[in-house]
Short mmCIF file of C-alpha atoms in Angstrom, two decimals:
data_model
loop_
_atom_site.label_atom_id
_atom_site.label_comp_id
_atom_site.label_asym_id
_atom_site.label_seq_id
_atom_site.Cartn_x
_atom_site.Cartn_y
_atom_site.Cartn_z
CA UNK A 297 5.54 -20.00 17.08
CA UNK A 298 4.07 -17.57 19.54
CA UNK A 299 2.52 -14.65 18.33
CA UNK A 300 1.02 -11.61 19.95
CA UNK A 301 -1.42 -9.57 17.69
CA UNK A 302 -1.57 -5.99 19.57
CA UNK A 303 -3.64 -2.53 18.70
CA UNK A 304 -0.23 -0.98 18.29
CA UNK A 305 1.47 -4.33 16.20
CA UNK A 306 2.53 -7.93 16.11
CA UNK A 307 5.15 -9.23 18.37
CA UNK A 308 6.93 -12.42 18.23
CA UNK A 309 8.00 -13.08 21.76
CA UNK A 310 10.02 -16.59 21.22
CA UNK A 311 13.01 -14.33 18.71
CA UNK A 312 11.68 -10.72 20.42
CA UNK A 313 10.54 -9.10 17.61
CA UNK A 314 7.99 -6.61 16.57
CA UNK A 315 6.06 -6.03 13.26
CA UNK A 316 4.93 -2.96 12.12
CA UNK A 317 4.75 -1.64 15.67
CA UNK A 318 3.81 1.73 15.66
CA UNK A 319 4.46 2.55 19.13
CA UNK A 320 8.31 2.67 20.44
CA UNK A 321 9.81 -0.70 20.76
CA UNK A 322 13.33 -2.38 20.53
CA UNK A 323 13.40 -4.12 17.51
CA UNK A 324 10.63 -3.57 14.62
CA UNK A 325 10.61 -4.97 10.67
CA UNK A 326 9.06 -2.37 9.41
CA UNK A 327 6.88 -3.88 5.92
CA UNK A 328 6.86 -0.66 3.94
CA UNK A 329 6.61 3.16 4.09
CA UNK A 330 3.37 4.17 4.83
CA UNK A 331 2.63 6.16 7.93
CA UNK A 332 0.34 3.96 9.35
CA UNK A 333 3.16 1.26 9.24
CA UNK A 334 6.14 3.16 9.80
CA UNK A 335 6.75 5.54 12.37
CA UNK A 336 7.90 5.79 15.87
CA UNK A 337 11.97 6.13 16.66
CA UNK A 338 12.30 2.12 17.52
CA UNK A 339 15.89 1.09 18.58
CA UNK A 340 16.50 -0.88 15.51
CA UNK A 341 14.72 -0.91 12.22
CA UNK A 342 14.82 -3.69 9.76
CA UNK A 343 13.39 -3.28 6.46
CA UNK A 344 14.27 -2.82 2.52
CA UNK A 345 16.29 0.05 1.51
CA UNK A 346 13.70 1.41 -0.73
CA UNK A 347 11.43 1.72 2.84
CA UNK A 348 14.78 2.59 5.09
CA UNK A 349 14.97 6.01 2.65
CA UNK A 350 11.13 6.45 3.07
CA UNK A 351 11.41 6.28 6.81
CA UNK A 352 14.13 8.50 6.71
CA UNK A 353 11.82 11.34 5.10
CA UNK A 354 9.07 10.72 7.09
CA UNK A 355 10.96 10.01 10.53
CA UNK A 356 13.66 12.73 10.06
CA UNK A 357 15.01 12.20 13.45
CA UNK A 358 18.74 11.23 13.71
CA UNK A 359 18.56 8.00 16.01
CA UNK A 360 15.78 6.92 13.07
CA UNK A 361 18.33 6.95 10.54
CA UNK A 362 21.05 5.79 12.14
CA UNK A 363 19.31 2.85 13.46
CA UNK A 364 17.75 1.26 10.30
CA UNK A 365 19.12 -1.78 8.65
CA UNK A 366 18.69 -3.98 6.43
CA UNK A 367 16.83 -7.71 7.77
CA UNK A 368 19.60 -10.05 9.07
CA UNK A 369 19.73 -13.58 7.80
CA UNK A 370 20.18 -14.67 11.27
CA UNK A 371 18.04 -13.40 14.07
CA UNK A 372 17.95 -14.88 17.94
CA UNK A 373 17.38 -18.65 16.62
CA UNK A 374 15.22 -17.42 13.68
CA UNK A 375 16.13 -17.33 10.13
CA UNK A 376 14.43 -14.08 8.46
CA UNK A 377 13.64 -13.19 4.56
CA UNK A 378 12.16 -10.78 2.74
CA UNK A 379 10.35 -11.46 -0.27
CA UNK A 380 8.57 -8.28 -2.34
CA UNK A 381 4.80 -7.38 -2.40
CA UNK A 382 3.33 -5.22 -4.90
CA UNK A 383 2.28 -2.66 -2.55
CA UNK A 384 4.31 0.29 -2.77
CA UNK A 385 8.11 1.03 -4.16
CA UNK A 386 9.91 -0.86 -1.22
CA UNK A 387 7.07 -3.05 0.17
CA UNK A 388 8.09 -6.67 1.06
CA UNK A 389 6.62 -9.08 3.06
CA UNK A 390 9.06 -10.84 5.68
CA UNK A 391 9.07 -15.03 6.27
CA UNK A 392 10.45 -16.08 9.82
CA UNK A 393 11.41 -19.41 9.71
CA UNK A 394 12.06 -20.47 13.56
CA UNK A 395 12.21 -24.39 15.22
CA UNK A 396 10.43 -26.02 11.55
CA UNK A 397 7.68 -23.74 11.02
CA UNK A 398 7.20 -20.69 8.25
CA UNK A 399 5.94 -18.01 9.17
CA UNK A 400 4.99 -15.33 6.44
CA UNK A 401 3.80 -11.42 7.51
CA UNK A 402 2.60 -10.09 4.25
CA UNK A 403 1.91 -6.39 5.29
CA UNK A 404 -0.24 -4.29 2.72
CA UNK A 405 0.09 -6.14 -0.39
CA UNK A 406 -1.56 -6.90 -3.46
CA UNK A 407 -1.11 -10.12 -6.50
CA UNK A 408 -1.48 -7.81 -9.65
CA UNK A 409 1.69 -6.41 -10.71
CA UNK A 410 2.00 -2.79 -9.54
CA UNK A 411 2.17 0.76 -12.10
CA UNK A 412 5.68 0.87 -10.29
CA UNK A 413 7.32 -1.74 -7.94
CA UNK A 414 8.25 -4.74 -7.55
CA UNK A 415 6.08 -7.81 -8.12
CA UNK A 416 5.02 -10.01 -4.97
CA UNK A 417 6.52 -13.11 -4.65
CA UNK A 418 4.11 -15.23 -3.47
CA UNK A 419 5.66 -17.61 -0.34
CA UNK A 420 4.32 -21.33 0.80
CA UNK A 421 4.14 -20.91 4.23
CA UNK A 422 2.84 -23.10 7.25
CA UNK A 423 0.87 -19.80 9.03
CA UNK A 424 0.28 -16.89 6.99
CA UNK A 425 -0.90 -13.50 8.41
CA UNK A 426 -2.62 -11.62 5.91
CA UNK A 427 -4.41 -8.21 5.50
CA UNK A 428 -7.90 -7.83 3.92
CA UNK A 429 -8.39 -3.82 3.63
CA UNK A 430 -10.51 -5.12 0.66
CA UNK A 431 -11.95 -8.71 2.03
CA UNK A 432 -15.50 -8.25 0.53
CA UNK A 433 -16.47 -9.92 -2.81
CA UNK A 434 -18.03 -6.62 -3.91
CA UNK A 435 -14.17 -5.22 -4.38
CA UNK A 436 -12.53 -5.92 -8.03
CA UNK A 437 -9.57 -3.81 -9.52
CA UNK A 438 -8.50 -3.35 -12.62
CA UNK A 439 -4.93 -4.43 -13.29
CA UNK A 440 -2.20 -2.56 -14.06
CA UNK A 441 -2.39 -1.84 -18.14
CA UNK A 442 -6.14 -1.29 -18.07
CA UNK A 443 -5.36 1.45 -15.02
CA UNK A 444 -2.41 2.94 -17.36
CA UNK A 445 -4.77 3.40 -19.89
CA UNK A 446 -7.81 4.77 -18.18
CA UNK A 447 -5.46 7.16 -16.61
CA UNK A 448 -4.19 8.71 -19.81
CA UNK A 449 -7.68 8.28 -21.53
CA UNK A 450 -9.38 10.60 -18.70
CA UNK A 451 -6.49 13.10 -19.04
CA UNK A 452 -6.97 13.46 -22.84
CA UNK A 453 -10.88 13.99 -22.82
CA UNK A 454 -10.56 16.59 -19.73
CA UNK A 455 -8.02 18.21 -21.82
CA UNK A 456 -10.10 18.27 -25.15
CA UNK A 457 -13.26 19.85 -23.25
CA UNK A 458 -10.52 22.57 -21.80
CA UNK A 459 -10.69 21.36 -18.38
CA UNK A 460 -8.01 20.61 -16.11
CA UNK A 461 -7.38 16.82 -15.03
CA UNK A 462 -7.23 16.88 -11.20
CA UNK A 463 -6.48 13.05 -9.88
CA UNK A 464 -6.88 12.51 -6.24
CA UNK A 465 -4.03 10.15 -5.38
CA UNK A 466 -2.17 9.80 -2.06
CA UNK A 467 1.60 11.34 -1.16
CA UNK A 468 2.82 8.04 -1.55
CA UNK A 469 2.46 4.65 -3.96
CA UNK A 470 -0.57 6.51 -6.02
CA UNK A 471 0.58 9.83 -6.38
CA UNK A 472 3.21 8.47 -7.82
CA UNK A 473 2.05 5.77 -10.07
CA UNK A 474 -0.35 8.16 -11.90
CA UNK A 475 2.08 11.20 -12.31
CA UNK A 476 4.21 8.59 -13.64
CA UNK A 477 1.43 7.50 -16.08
CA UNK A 478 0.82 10.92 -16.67
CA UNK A 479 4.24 11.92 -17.62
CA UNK A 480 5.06 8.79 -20.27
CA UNK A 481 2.01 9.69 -22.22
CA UNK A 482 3.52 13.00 -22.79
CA UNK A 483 0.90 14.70 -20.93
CA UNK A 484 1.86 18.13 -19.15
CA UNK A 485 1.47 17.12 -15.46
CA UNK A 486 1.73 19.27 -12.11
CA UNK A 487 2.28 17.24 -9.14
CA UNK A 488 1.56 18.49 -5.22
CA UNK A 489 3.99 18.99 -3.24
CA UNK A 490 3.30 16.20 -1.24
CA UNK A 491 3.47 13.96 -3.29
CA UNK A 492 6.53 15.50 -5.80
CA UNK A 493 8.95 15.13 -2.30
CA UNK A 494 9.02 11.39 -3.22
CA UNK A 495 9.67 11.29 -7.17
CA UNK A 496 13.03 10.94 -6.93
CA UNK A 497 13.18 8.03 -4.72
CA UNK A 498 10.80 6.86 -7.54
CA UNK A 499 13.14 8.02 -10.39
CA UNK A 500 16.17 6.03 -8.27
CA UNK A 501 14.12 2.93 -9.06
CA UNK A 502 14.04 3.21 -12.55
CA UNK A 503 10.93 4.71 -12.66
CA UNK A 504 10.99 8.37 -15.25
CA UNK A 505 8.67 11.17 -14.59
CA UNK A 506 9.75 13.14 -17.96
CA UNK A 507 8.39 16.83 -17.96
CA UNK A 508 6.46 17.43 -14.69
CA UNK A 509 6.28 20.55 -13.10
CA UNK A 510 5.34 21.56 -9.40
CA UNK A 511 1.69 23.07 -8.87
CA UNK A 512 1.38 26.28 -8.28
CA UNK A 513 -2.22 28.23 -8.56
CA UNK A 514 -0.71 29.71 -11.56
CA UNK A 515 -0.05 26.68 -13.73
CA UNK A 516 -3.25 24.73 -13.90
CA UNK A 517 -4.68 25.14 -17.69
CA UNK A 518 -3.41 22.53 -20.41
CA UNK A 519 -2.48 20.38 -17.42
CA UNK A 520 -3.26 17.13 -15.39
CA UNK A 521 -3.10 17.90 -11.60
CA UNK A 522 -1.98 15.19 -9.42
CA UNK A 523 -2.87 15.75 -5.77
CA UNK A 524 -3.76 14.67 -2.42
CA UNK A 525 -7.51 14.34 -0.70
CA UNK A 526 -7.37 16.85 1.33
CA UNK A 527 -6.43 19.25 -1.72
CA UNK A 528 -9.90 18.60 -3.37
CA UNK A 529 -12.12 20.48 -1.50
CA UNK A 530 -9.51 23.83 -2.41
CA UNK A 531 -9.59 23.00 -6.27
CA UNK A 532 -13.25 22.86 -6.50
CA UNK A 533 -13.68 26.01 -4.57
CA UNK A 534 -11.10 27.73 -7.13
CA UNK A 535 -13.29 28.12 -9.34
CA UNK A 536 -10.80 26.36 -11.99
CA UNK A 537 -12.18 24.59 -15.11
CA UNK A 538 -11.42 21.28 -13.93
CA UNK A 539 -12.55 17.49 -13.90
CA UNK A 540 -12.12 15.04 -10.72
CA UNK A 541 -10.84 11.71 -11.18
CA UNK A 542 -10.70 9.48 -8.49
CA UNK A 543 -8.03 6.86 -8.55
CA UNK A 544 -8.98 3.88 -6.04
CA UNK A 545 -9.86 0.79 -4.51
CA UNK A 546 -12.61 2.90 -2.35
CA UNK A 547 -13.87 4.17 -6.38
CA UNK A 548 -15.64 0.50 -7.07
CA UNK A 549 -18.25 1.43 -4.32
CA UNK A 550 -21.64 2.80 -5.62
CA UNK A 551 -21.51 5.59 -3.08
CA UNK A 552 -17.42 7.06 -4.35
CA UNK A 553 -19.22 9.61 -6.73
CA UNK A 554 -21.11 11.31 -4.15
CA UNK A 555 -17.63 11.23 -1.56
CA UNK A 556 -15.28 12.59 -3.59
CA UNK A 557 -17.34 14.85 -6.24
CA UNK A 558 -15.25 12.90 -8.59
CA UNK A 559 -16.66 12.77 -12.47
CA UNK A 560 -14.29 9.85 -13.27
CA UNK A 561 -13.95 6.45 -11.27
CA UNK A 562 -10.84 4.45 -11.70
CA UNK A 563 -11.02 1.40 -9.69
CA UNK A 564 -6.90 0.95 -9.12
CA UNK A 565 -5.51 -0.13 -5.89
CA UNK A 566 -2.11 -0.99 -4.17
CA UNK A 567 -3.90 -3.00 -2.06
CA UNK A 568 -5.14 -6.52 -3.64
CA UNK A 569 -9.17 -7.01 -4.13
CA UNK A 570 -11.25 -10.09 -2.96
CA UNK A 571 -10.14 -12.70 -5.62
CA UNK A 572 -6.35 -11.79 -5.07
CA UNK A 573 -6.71 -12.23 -1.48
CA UNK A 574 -8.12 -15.23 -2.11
CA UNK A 575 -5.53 -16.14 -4.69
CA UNK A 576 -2.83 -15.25 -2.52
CA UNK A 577 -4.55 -17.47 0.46
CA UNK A 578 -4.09 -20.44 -1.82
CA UNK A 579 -0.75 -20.22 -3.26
CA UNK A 580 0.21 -19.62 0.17
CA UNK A 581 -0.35 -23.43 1.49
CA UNK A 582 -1.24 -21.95 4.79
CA UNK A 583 -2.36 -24.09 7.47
CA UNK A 584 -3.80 -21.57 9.46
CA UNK A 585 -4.31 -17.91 8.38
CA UNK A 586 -4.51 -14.95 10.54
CA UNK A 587 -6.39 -11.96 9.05
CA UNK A 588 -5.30 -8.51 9.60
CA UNK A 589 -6.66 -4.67 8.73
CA UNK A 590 -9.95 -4.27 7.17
CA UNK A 591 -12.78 -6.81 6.79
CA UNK A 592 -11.38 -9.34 9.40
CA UNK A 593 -14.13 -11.26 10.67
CA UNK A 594 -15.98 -11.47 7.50
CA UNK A 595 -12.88 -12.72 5.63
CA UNK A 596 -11.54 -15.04 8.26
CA UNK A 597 -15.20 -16.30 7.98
CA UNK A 598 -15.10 -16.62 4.50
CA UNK A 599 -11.86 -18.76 4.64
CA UNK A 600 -13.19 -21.02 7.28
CA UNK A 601 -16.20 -21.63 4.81
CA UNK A 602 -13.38 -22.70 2.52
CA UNK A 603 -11.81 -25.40 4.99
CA UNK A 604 -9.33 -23.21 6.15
CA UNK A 605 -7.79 -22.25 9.74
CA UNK A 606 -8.62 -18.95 9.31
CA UNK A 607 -9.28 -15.85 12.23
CA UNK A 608 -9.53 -12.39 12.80
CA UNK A 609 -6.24 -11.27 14.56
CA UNK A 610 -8.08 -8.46 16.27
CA UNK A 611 -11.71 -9.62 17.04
CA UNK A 612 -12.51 -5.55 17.25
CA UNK A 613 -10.87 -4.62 13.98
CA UNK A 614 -13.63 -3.71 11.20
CA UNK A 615 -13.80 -2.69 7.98
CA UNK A 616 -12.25 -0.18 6.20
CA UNK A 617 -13.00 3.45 5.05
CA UNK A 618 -12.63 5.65 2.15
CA UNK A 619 -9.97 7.25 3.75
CA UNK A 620 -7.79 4.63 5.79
CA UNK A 621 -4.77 2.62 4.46
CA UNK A 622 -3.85 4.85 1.73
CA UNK A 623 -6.16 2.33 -0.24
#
């Protein structure tokens, strides 16, 4: 099967379809909600419902809307599945199967089970295209229970020295997960705004966010704060009694302290680290493997040193930063 690897996304010429194209195009499966994945007013969207709302808030335009659906069985010759990746509420990856071969696009995805969503589903798969925002053997996460319970163990000690809790998540997957945490453990919790504007798409997924309140300047003692990056920088120029705690895949490195000005490190990421990629890679059966996002080169690399069929999609993609990919 032909397949196009672009700046802007992947095409597949042979059934005329894009994915994750960010630019305008006809036809685009869009893997999850992200903005770096989903935006642009396409003329037809294909994706999981959970993703279809998301795009809907983020992409309020009517022909947006109206033009999302869900993936056909049946597309120009192809047969086309979704299968779900622990990315994000919504995230999925999407197999093409067209003239005997399988083709998998996994999108952002990680093995571990997610704080909230669903589970990947790992698919065997003749070509797999894969991303590796954390391809390095220096990246290792914690999985989900030992996240939960540095989360609610960091929100307890700020509390007991009379500081504020202030996590630095992201307006959407993180955010989420730890006000979700948060608000279980019975732990007063304001969220930002940002990232509040998605809890009930959360909630709709069976996912309860008992007690928390929107942040306000005025509510911040006897409280965990759950905000966005950018938001930082205001807090600690408040002059508010609070503690930073950085929630991650970007808080393994030895340099995260001195980036964020965070006190606490919680290596956590919707994104999966070097062993699940290489996990993933395996259960796969891929013949040949097509890297994407991130490390590239020195994944595909490490792949070929395994026997594999393995490249960089983009030969000028690099490696990833603190503040790309929502990581």
């Amino acid at each position: 099967m032909q397949v196009d690897f672009r700046p802007h996304g992947i095409h597949l010429p042979e059934i005329d379809l894009w994915l994750d194209c960010t630019e305008v195009c006809g036809t685009n499966w869009i893997s999850h909600g992200h903005s770096d994945h989903a935006r642009g007013l396409h003329g037809r969207v294909f994706s999981t419902d959970e993703t279809a709302e998301i795009y809907r808030m983020r992409v309020p335009d009517a022909a947006a809307a109206l033009n999302t659906e869900p993936l056909p069985s049946e597309w120009n010759g192809a047969r086309l599945t979704w299968h779900a990746a622990s990315h994000i509420l919504g995230a999925a990856q999407i197999l093409v199967e067209y003239q005997g071969e399988r083709l998998v696009y996994t999108g952002d995805i990680k093995l571990r089970a997610p704080i909230c969503g669903h589970e990947t589903e790992v698919v065997e798969c003749d070509r797999l295209i894969v991303e590796s925002t954390f391809g390095l053997p220096i990246y290792r996460f914690l999985g989900r229970e030992e996240a939960r319970e540095r989360i609610i163990q960091c929100a307890r000690e700020a509390l007991a020295d009379k500081l504020s809790p202030v996590y630095i998540g992201y307006p959407l997957g993180r955010g989420q997960e730890i006000a979700h945490v948060l608000c279980e453990a019975g732990i007063p919790t304001a969220v930002h705004g940002s990232i509040a504007r998605f809890i009930p798409l959360y909630e709709r997924g069976g996912y309860a966010f008992p007690g928390w309140v929107p942040y306000s300047q005025g509510n911040i003692a006897g409280r965990a704060l759950v905000v966005t990056p950018e938001f930082r920088n205001f807090l600690e120029a408040s002059g508010k009694a609070i503690r930073l705690i950085y929630v991650s895949g970007w808080a393994g490195l030895d340099n995260a302290r001195a980036r964020t000005g965070a006190e606490e490190l919680i290596p956590y990421s919707d994104h999966a680290d070097f062993d699940e990629l290489l996990t993933l890679v395996e259960r796969s059966k891929a013949r040949r493997v097509d890297v994407v996002h991130g490390y590239t080169e020195v994944f595909a690399q490490i792949l070929r040193d395994r026997g594999l069929d393995a490249r960089p999609a983009l030969a000028a993609t690099s490696g990833g930063t603190m503040e790309s990919n929502e990581g």
